[in-house]
Tab-separated table of C-alpha atoms in Angstrom:
chain	number	residue	atom	x	y	z
A	481	MET	CA	0.363	-0.359	-0.274
A	482	SER	CA	1.473	3.393	-0.492
A	483	ILE	CA	-0.121	6.814	0.606
A	484	LYS	CA	-1.587	8.991	-1.950
A	485	PHE	CA	-0.462	12.779	-3.181
A	486	LYS	CA	-1.761	15.561	-4.802
A	487	VAL	CA	0.021	18.456	-6.440
A	488	LEU	CA	-1.046	21.861	-4.922
A	489	LEU	CA	0.090	25.688	-5.820
A	490	ARG	CA	0.612	27.695	-2.547
A	491	LYS	CA	2.341	30.281	-0.818
A	492	ASN	CA	4.739	30.586	1.918
A	493	PRO	CA	3.457	30.646	4.503
A	494	GLN	CA	6.723	32.409	6.300
A	495	ASP	CA	6.787	34.490	3.074
A	496	ILE	CA	3.278	35.760	1.915
A	497	LEU	CA	5.370	38.123	-1.221
A	498	ALA	CA	7.376	35.119	-2.399
A	499	PRO	CA	6.193	33.329	-5.418
A	500	GLU	CA	3.365	30.201	-5.453
A	501	LYS	CA	5.364	27.255	-5.344
A	502	PHE	CA	4.237	23.027	-6.079
A	503	TYR	CA	3.475	21.396	-2.784
A	504	ALA	CA	1.938	17.561	-1.939
A	505	ALA	CA	-0.575	16.819	-0.030
A	506	ALA	CA	-1.529	13.317	1.441
A	507	ILE	CA	-5.000	12.588	-0.062
A	508	ALA	CA	-7.351	10.869	2.343
A	509	ASP	CA	-8.437	7.107	0.906
A	510	GLY	CA	-11.602	6.547	2.508
A	511	GLU	CA	-12.295	7.367	7.223
A	512	THR	CA	-12.574	4.756	9.456
A	513	ASP	CA	-15.245	5.598	12.402
A	514	LEU	CA	-15.878	4.031	16.208
A	515	GLU	CA	-18.184	2.040	15.002
A	516	LYS	CA	-15.410	0.981	12.090
A	517	LEU	CA	-12.524	0.922	14.869
A	518	ALA	CA	-15.446	-1.426	17.283
A	519	GLU	CA	-16.381	-4.060	14.829
A	520	LEU	CA	-12.031	-4.852	13.575
A	521	ILE	CA	-11.496	-5.057	17.281
A	522	SER	CA	-14.071	-7.334	17.369
A	523	TYR	CA	-12.827	-9.595	14.957
A	524	GLN	CA	-9.594	-9.567	16.919
A	525	CYS	CA	-10.440	-10.976	20.351
A	526	THR	CA	-13.384	-11.856	22.264
A	527	VAL	CA	-14.729	-8.927	23.359
A	528	THR	CA	-18.237	-7.807	21.369
A	529	GLU	CA	-18.566	-5.549	19.215
A	530	ALA	CA	-20.962	-3.530	20.909
A	531	ASP	CA	-18.876	-3.824	24.402
A	532	CYS	CA	-15.802	-2.351	21.658
A	533	TYR	CA	-17.337	0.963	21.038
A	534	ALA	CA	-19.304	1.328	24.800
A	535	VAL	CA	-14.620	1.140	25.813
A	536	LEU	CA	-13.918	3.320	22.201
A	537	MET	CA	-16.619	5.977	23.407
A	538	SER	CA	-16.202	6.032	27.420
A	539	LEU	CA	-11.964	6.431	26.373
A	540	GLU	CA	-13.269	9.630	23.487
A	541	HIS	CA	-15.716	10.887	26.677
A	542	ASN	CA	-12.567	10.600	29.291
A	543	ILE	CA	-9.825	11.990	26.867
A	544	ILE	CA	-12.034	15.202	26.399
A	545	SER	CA	-12.898	15.481	30.308
A	546	GLU	CA	-9.314	15.769	31.547
A	547	LEU	CA	-7.911	17.503	28.823
A	548	ASN	CA	-9.933	20.156	29.994
A	549	GLU	CA	-8.651	19.902	33.322
A	550	GLY	CA	-5.323	20.691	31.535
A	551	ARG	CA	-4.009	17.318	31.941
A	552	ILE	CA	-1.850	15.374	29.430
A	553	VAL	CA	-3.762	11.826	28.733
A	554	LYS	CA	-0.922	9.511	28.205
A	555	LEU	CA	-2.474	6.384	25.984
A	556	GLY	CA	0.396	3.822	26.502
A	557	ARG	CA	1.929	2.764	23.254
A	558	LEU	CA	-0.181	5.059	21.036
A	559	GLY	CA	0.653	7.840	22.262
A	560	ASN	CA	-0.227	11.129	24.852
A	561	PHE	CA	-2.720	14.258	23.718
A	562	GLN	CA	-2.169	17.582	25.396
A	563	VAL	CA	-3.377	20.776	24.790
A	564	GLY	CA	-1.210	23.786	23.156
A	565	LEU	CA	-2.095	27.039	22.463
A	566	SER	CA	-0.414	30.166	20.723
A	567	SER	CA	-0.448	33.831	22.632
A	568	GLU	CA	0.850	36.716	21.606
A	569	GLY	CA	4.436	37.945	23.076
A	570	LYS	CA	4.015	40.799	25.901
A	571	GLU	CA	7.242	42.645	26.776
A	572	THR	CA	6.203	41.993	31.140
A	573	ALA	CA	4.964	39.254	32.437
A	574	GLU	CA	1.957	40.841	33.994
A	575	GLU	CA	1.016	41.435	30.508
A	576	VAL	CA	-0.127	38.417	29.447
A	577	THR	CA	-3.100	37.404	30.220
A	578	SER	CA	-6.188	35.012	29.278
A	579	SER	CA	-7.102	37.705	26.276
A	580	VAL	CA	-3.570	37.062	24.452
A	581	ILE	CA	-4.313	33.692	23.984
A	582	LYS	CA	-4.893	33.724	19.950
A	583	LYS	CA	-5.213	29.775	19.150
A	584	ASN	CA	-5.795	26.470	21.367
A	585	ARG	CA	-5.225	23.488	19.615
A	586	ILE	CA	-4.803	19.678	20.167
A	587	LEU	CA	-1.534	18.084	20.317
A	588	PHE	CA	-0.900	14.518	19.383
A	589	ARG	CA	2.376	12.446	20.225
A	590	PRO	CA	2.453	9.300	19.061
A	591	GLY	CA	4.461	6.626	20.434
A	592	LYS	CA	7.258	4.570	18.710
A	593	LYS	CA	5.452	2.498	16.556
A	594	LEU	CA	3.483	5.413	14.940
A	595	ARG	CA	6.227	7.061	14.869
A	596	THR	CA	8.123	3.863	13.103
A	597	LEU	CA	4.988	3.304	10.323
A	598	LEU	CA	5.821	7.202	9.540
A	599	SER	CA	9.312	5.842	7.837
A	600	THR	CA	8.075	2.788	6.234
A	601	LEU	CA	5.001	4.785	4.233
A	602	THR	CA	5.767	4.809	0.444
A	603	TYR	CA	4.107	7.463	-1.598
A	604	ARG	CA	2.184	7.779	-4.927
A	605	LYS	CA	1.577	10.623	-7.635
A	606	ALA	CA	-2.600	10.610	-7.375
A	607	SER	CA	-3.327	10.817	-11.729
């Protein structure tokens, strides 16, 4: 298997005045939702599909709850989730308040097996 990519003409976000260049962009080849993951997992063990789905839904609920409390969620070999943010720079520490936060996001740091996957991928240009 290989990852499909397409070619896109884009501006350089570091220098928007620079001429546009062509870049490769990955193309998703479908999607897998929690129901499909539950089905796949149930075929690989003795747990029913419904039980797998219930556990995955509970996992999602608890990841959200723990991130909301500001905690890092460590999922063992899978990786870690954490809230990250970007803010405006200020001259003094006292000037830094929640009002200078510009953007927030969920950070995911993959575990070793997921990082290794990236070094084994092959790519093919979509036709």
